[in-house]
Coordinates of C-alpha atoms and ligand atoms in Angstrom, one line a residue:
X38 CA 35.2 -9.7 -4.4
X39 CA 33.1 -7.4 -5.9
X40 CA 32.7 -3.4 -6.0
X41 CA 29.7 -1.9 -3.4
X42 CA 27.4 -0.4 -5.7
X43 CA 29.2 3.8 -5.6
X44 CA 29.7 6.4 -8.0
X45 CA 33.0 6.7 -7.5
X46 CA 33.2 2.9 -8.2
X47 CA 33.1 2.7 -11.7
X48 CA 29.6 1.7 -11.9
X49 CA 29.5 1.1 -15.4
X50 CA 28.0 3.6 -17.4
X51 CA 25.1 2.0 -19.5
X52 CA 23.7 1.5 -16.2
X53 CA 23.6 5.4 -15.3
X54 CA 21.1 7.5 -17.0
X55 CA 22.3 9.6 -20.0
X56 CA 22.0 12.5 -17.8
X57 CA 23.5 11.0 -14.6
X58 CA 20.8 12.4 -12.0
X59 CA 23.1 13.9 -9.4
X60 CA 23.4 16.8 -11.4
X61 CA 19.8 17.6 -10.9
X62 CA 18.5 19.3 -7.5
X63 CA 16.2 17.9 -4.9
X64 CA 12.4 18.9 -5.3
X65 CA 10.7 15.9 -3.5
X66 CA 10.8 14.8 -0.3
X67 CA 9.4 10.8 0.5
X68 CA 7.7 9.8 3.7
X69 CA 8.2 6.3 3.9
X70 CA 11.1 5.0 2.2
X71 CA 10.4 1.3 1.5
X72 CA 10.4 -0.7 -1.2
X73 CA 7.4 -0.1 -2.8
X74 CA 8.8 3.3 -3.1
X75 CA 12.0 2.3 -4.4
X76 CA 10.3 -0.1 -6.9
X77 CA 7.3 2.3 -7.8
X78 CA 7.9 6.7 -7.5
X79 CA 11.5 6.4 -7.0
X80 CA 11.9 4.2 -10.5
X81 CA 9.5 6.4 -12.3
X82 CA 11.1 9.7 -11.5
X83 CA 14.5 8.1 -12.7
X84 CA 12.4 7.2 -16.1
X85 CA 11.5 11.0 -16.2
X86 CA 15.0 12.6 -15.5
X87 CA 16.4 10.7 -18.2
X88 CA 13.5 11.9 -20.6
X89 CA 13.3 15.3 -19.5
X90 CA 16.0 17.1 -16.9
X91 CA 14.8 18.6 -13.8
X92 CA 15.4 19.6 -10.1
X93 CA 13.5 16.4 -9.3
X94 CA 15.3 14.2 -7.1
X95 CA 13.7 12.9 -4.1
X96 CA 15.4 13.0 -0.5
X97 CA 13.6 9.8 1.3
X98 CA 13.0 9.6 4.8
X99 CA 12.1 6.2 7.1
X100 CA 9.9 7.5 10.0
X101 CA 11.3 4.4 12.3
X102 CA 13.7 2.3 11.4
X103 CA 17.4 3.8 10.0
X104 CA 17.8 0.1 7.7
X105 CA 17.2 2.2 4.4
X106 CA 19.5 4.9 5.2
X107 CA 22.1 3.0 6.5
X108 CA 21.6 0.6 3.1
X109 CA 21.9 3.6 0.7
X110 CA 23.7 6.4 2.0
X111 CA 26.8 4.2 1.6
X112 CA 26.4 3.5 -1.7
X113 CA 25.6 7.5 -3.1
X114 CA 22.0 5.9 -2.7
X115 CA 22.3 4.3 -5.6
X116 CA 20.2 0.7 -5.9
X117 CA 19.1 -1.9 -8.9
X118 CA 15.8 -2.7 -9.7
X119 CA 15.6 -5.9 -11.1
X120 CA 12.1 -6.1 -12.5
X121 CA 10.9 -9.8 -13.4
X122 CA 8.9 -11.6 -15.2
X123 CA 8.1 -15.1 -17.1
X124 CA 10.2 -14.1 -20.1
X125 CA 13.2 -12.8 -17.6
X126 CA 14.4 -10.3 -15.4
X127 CA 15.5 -6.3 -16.6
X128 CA 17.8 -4.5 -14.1
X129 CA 18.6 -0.9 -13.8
X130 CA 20.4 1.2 -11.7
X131 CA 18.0 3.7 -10.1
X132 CA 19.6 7.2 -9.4
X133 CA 16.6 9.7 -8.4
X134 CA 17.5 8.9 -4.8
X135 CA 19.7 12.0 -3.3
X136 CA 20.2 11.1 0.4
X137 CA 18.2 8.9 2.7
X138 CA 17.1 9.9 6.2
X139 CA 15.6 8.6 9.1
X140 CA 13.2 11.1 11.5
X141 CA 15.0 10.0 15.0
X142 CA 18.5 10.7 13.5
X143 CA 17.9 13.2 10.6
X144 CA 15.5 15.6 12.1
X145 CA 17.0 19.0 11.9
X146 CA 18.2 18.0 8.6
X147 CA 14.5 16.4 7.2
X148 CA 12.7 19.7 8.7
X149 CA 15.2 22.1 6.6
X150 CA 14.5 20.3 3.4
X151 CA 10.9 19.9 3.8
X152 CA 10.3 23.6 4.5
X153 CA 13.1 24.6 1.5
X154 CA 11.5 26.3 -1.0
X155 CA 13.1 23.8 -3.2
X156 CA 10.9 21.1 -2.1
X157 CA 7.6 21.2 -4.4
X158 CA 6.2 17.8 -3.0
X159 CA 6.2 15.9 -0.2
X160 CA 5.0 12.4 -1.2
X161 CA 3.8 9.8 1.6
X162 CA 3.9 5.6 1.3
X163 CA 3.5 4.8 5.3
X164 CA 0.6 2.4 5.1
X165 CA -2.8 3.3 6.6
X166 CA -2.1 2.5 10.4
X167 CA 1.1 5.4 10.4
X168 CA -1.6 7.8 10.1
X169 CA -3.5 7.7 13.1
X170 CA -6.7 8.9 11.0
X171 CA -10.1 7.7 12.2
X172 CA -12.1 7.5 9.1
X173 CA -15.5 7.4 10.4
X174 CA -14.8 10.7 12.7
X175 CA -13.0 12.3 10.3
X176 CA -10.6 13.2 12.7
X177 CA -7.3 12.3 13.9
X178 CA -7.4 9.9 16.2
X179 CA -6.0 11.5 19.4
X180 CA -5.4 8.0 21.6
X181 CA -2.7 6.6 18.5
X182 CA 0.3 7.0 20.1
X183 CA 2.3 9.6 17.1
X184 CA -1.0 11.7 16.8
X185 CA -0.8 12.1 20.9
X186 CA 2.8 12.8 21.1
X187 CA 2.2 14.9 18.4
X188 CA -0.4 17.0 19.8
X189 CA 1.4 17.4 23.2
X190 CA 4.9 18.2 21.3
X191 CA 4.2 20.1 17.9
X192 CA 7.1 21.0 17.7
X193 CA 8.9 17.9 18.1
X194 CA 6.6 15.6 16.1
X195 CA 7.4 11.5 15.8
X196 CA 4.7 11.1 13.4
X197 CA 3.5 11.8 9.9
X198 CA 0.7 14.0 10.2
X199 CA 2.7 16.3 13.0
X200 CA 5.8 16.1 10.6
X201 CA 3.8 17.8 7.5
X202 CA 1.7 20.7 10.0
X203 CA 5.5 21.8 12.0
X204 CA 6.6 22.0 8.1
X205 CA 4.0 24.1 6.5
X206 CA 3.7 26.2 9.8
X207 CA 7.3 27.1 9.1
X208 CA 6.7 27.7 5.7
X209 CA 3.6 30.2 6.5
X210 CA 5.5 32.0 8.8
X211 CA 8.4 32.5 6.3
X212 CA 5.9 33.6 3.7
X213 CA 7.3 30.5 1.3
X214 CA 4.9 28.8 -1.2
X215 CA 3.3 25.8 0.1
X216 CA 4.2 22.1 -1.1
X217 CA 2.1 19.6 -2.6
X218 CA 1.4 16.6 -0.3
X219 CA 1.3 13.8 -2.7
X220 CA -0.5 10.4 -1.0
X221 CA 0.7 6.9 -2.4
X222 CA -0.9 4.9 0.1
X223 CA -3.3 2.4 -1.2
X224 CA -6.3 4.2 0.2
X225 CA -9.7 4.8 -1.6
X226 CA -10.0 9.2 -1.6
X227 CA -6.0 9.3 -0.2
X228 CA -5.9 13.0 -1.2
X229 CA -8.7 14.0 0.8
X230 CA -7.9 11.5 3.7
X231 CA -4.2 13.0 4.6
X232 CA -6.1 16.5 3.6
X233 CA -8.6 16.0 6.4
X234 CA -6.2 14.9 9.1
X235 CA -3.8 17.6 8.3
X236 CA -6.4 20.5 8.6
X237 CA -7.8 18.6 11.9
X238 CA -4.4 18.3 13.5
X239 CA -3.4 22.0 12.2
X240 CA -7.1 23.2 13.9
X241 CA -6.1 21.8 17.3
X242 CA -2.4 23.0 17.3
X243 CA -2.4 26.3 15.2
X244 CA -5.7 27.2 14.0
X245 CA -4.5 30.5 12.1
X246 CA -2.6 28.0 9.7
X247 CA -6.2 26.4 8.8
X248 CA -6.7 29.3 5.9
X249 CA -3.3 29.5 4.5
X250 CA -3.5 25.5 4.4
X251 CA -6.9 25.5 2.7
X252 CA -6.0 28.0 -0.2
X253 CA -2.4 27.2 -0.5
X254 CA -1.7 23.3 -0.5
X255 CA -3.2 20.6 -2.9
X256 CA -3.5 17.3 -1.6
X257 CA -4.0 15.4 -5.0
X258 CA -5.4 11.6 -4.9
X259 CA -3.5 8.7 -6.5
X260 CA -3.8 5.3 -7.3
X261 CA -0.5 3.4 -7.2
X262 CA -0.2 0.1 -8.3
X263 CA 2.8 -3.0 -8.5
X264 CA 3.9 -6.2 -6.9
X265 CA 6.6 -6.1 -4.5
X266 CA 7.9 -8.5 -2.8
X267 CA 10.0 -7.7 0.5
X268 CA 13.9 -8.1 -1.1
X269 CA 15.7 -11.2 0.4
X270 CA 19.2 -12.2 0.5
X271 CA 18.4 -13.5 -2.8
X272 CA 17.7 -10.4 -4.2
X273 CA 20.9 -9.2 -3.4
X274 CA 22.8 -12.1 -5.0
X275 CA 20.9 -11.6 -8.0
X276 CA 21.9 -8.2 -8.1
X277 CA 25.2 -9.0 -8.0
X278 CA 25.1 -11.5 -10.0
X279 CA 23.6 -9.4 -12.8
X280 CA 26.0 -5.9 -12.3
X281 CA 29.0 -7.3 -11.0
X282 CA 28.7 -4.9 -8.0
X283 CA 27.6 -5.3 -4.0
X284 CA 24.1 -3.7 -3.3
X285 CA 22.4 -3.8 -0.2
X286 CA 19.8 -1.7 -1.2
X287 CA 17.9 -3.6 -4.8
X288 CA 14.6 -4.6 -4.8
X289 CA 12.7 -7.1 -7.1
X290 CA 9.3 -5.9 -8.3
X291 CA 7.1 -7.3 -11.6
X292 CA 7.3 -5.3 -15.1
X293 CA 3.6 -3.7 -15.1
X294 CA 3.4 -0.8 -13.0
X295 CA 0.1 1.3 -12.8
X296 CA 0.5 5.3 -11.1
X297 CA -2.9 7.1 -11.7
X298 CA -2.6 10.9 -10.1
X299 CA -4.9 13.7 -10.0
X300 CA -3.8 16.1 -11.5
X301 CA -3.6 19.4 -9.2
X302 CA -0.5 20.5 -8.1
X303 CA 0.1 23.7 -6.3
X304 CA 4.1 24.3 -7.0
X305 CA 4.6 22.1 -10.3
X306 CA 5.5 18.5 -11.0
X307 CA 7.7 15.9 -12.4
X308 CA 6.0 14.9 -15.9
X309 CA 5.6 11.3 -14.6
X310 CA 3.2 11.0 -17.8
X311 CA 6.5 10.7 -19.9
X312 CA 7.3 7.3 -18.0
X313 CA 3.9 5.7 -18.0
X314 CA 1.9 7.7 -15.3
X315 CA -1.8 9.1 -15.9
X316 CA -3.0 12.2 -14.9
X317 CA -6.6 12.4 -14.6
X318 CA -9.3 14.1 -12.9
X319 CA -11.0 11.1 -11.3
X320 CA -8.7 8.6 -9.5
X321 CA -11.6 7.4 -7.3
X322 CA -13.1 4.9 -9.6
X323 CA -9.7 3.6 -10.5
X324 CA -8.8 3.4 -7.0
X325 CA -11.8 1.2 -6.1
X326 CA -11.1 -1.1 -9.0
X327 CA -7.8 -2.0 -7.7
X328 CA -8.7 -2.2 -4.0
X329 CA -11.6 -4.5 -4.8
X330 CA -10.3 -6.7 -7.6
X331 CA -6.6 -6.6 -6.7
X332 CA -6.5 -6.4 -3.1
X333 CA -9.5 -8.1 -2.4
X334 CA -8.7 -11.1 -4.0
X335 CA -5.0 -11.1 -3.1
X336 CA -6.4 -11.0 0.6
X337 CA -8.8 -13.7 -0.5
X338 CA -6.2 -15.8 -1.7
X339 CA -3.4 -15.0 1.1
X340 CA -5.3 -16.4 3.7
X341 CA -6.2 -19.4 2.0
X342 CA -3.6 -20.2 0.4
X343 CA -1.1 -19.4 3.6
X344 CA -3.5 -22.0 5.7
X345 CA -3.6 -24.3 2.8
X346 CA 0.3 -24.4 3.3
X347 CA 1.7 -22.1 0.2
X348 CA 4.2 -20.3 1.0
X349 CA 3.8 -17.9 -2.1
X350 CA 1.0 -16.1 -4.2
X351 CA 2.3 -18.0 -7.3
X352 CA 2.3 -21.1 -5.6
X353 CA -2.0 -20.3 -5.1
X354 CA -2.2 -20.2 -8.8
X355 CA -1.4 -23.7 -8.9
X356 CA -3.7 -25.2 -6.9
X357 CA -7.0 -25.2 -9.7
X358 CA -9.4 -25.0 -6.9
X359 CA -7.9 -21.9 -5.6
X360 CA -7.9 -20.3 -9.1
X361 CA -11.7 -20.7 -9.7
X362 CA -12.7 -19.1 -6.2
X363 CA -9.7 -16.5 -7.7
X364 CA -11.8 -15.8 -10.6
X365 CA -15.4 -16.3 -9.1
X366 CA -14.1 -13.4 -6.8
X367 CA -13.4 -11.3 -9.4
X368 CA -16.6 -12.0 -11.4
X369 CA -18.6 -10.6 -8.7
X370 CA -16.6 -7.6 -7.7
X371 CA -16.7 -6.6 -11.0
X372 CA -20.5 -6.4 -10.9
X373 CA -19.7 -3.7 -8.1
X374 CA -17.9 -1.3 -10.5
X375 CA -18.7 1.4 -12.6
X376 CA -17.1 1.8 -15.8
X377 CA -13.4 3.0 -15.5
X378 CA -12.1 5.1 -18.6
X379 CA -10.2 3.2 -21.2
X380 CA -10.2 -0.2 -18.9
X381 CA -12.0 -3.3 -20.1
X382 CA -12.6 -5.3 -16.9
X383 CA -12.5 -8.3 -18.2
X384 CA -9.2 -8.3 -19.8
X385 CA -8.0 -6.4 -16.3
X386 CA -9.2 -9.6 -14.8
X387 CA -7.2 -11.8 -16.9
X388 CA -3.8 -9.3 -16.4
X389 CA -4.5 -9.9 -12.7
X390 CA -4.8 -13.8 -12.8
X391 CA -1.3 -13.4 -15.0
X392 CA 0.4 -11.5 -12.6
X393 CA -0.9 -13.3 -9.7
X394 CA 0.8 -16.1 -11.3
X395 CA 4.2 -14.9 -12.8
X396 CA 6.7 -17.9 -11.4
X397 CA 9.7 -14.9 -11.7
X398 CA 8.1 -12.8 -8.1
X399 CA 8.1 -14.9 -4.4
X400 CA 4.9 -12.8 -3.0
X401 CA 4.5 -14.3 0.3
X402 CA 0.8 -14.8 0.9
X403 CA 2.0 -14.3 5.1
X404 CA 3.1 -10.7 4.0
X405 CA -0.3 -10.0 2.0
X406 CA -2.1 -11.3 5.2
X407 CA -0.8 -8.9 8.2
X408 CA -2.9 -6.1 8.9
X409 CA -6.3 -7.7 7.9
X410 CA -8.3 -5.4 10.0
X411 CA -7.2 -2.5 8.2
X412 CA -7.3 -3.9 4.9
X413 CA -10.7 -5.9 4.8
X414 CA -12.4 -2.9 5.0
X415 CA -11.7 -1.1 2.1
X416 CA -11.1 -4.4 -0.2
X417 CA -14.3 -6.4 1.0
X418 CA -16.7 -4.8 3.0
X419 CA -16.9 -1.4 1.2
X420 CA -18.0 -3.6 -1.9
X421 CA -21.2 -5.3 -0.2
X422 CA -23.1 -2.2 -0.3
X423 CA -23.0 -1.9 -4.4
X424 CA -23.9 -6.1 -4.8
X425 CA -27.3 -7.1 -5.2
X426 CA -27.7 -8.9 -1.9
X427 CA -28.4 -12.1 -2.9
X428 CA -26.7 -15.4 -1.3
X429 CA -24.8 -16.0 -4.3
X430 CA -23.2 -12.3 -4.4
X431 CA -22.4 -12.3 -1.0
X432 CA -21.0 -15.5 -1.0
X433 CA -17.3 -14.5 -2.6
X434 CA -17.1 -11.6 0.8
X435 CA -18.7 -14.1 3.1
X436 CA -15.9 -16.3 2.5
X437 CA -12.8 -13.8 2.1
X438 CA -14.2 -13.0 5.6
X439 CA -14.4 -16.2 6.9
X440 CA -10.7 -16.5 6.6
X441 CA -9.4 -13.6 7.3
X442 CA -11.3 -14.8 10.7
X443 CA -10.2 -18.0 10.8
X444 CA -6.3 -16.2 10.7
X445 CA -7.4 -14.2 13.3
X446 CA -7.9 -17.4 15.8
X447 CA -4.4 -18.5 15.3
X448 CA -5.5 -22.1 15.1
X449 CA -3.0 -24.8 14.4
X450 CA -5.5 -27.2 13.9
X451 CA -4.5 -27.3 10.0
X452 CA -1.0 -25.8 10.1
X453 CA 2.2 -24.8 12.5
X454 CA 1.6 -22.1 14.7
X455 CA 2.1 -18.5 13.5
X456 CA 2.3 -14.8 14.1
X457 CA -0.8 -12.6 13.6
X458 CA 1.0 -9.3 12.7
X459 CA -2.4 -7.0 13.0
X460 CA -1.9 -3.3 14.9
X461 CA -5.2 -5.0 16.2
X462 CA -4.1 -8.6 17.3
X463 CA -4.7 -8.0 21.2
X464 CA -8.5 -7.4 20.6
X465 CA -8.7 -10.1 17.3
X466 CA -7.6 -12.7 18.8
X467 CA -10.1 -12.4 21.5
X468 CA -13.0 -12.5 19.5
X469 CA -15.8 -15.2 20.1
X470 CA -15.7 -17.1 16.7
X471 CA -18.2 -20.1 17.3
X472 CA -20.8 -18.2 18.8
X473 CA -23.7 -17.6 16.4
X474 CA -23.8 -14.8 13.2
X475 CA -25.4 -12.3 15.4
X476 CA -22.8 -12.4 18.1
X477 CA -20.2 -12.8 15.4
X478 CA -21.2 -9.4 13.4
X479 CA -21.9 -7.2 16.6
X480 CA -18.4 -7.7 17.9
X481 CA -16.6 -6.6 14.5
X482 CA -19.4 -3.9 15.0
X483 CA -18.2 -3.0 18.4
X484 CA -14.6 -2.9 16.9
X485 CA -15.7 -0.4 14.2
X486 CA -14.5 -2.8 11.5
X487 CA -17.6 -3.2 9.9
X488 CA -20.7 -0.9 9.6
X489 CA -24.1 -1.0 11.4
X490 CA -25.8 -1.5 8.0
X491 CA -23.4 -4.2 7.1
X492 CA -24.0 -5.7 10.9
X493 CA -27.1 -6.2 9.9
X494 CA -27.2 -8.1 7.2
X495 CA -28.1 -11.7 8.3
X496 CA -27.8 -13.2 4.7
X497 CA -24.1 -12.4 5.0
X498 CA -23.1 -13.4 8.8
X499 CA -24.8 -16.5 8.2
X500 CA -22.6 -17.7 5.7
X501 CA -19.1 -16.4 7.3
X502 CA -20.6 -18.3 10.5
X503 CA -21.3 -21.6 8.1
X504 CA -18.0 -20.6 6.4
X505 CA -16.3 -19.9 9.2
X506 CA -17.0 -23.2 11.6
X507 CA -15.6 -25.2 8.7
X508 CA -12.3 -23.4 8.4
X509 CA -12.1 -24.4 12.3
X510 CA -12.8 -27.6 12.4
X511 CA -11.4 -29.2 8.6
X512 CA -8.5 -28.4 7.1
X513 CA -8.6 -25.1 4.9
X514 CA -7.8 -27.5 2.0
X515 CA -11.3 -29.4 2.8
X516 CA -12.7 -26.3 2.9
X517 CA -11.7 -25.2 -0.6
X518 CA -12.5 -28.3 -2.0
X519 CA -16.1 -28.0 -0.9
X520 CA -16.8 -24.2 -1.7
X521 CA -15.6 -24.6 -5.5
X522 CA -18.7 -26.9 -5.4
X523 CA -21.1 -24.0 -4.5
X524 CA -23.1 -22.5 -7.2
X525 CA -23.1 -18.8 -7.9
Ligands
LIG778 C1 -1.0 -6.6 -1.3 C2 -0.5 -5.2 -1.9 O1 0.3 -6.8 0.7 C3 -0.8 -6.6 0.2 O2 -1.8 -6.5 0.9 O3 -2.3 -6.8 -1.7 O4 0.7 -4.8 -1.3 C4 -0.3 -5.4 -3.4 O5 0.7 -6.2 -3.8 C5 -0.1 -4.0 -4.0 O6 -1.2 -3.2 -3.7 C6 0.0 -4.1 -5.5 O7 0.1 -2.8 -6.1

């Protein structure tokens, strides 16, 4: 039987940090404590305590679910990180964690840290539907239900946005310096996004706090960037197998990580530069390189390749058809890029093809498909505007939309039946799919998922109508075989 992953149980002492991190205070606090946090911030800070000693650690807090508390707290937070590839897999202890909270049972005890003037940064990974943001208002969106609760109850907020205004209110009135709200949500302009919804929510609740907010508390934008897979039973086994110890809390992610942060802090900062981050001023044009060539084509190839029956990303990059419309994707995206300092697209292309295919990370392609309506947005249709609009440079979009659609219908014409796991899968799976283009673009019109300019164009609808009435009626692996065919 072996040892739960403690302290105070011997954990053996190469897998510590030379400067074990509990003797360092706390000075972050996370929003979101999942694994991409775990696997991404978390691992990083640990990198930079052992470089460079500081009252860094991170207190991480789950807005819903107590699962990562009740996972770490037992075991002095402490988790591996096994991080994989072709060649092997690396693990490591990860120590940067000091306690793990959850808002419904930790509230009192969240509130006091966040509004510590300990706490430099409060740093956010809660996906883009946690917000409650409408983009195209610019405004919180006041029927989500955290952002109502929130309104109506400031002072007992459920979600996010509420959580951060009661905490800086408190900190105004105490006359304590403000912290730094730190975004790492995959989000083009993040900064400025959780920026705008904190000064609208603070404007409706406690308007005086508006001023203090705008001159005291930088909301710097970031691009954050690896592979994680949800950890599985397996990746506890493997943990074990590789540290001897029981670990209820290790994630798997890949070796290349990618952290680009503005660099504007208003109460200091970890030097994440000393484990591989960037600071820059301009994280927007890195930001929309990895939504559109990333994301875009890992949406692409999740809903294809989960309809054409693979279970997992690096089972896609088997199938030679599916790695062609993998690259022709790319090819055209990249025509919708400026130049990004010190990258050379084309051999960020072939890194992306590589890690789509490293055999060593089980990506489920059903995991990169859930929330379509929030992500096709920002990873396909925000590109159409910078493509010349010709058939061929729509057609790569057309067809990522075309089955994203055809997931939508929850057909089972070409496949068991399945769960559409979309905040929006009441009104998607009513949509009128077989129609015609026009009717097909004014509903996602009416649904605010795409924009009128976009609605308009009949180039585009035509093909994810031609596109689309295929997926429905042949199986997606037909499909495939017939679009590699089509000339760009
Ligand atoms: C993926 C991302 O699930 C998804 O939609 O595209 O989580 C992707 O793995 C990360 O952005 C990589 O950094």
């Amino acid at each position: 039987m072996s040892l739960r992953l403690l302290k105070s149980a011997n954990v053996p002492r190469e897998y510590l940090s030379k400067y074990y991190t509990e003797d360092f205070g706390v000075g972050i606090v996370h929003l979101g404590l999942g694994s991409f946090h775990k696997a991404h911030q978390a691992a990083i800070t640990h990198e930079v305590l052992k470089k460079k000693p500081g009252d860094w650690r991170i207190v991480g807090v789950s807005l819903r679910s107590s699962n990562a508390s009740k996972d770490l707290m037992p075991q002095d937070c402490l988790y591996t990180l096994l991080s994989k590839s072709v060649s092997g897999t690396n693990h490591q202890i990860i120590g940067s964690i000091a306690k793990a909270l959850c808002l419904f049972d930790d509230f009192n005890e969240i509130l006091t840290t966040m509004v510590s003037p300990g706490t430099k940064i409060v740093s956010i990974t809660v996906t883009e539907k946690a917000y409650g943001f409408d983009r195209d208002k610019g405004r919180c969106d006041t029927s989500h239900s955290s952002i109502a609760h929130d309104l109506a109850n400031p002072d007992n907020p459920i979600g996010v946005i509420g959580l951060l205004v009661k905490a800086l209110k408190i900190r105004w009135e105490n006359n304590y310096p403000a912290f730094t709200i730190l975004c790492c949500d995959n989000l083009p302009d993040n900064g400025k996004m959780v920026r705008n919804a904190v000064m609208d929510f603070a404007n409706r609740t406690t308007p005086e706090l508006c001023s203090w907010i705008s001159s005291n508390v930088a909301f710097p934008s970031t691009m954050v960037d690896r592979i994680t897979p949800v950890p599985n039973a397996s990746t506890r086994e493997e943990a074990t197998t590789a540290t001897g110890l029981i670990d209820n809390a290790a994630v798997e992610t890949e070796v290349f990580f990618h952290w680009i942060i503005e660099d504007n802090f208003s109460s200091g900062r970890p030097d994440w530069d000393l484990a591989g981050a960037i600071f820059t001023k301009d994280v927007n044009k890195f930001e929309k390189m990895k939504l559109r060539m990333l994301n875009g084509t890992h949406s692409m190839l999740a809903y294809v390749g989960f309809h054409c029956g693979y279970k997992y990303v690096r089972d896609v990059m088997t199938d030679s058809r599916l790695v062609k419309l993998v690259e022709r994707h790319m090819q055209v995206v990249l025509t919708t890029l400026e130049p990004v300092e010190g990258i050379d697209f084309k051999v960020y292309a072939a890194d992306l093809i590589e890690r789509f295919r490293n055999t060593a990370i089980a990506h489920e392609t059903f995991q990169i498909a859930m929330d379509g309506s929030e992500k096709l947005p920002l990873r396909i249709f925000s590109a159409i505007p910078n493509t010349n609009y010709t058939k061929s440079f729509l057609r790569p979009f057309a067809f990522s939309t075309a089955a994203w659609l055809r997931h939508t219908s929850k057909s089972t014409h070409d496949c068991e039946a399945y769960n559409l796991r979309d905040p929006r899968a009441d009104e998607l799976i009513k949509l009128e799919l077989s129609e015609s283009p026009e009717i097909l673009s004014s509903q996602l019109l009416k649904l605010n998922l795409v924009t009128g300019e976009l609605a308009k164009n009949r180039l585009f609808w035509l093909q994810v109508y031609d596109v689309l009435q295929d997926m429905m009626n042949s199986s997606m692996s037909d499909v495939i075989s017939n679009e590699v065919l089509f000339e760009i």
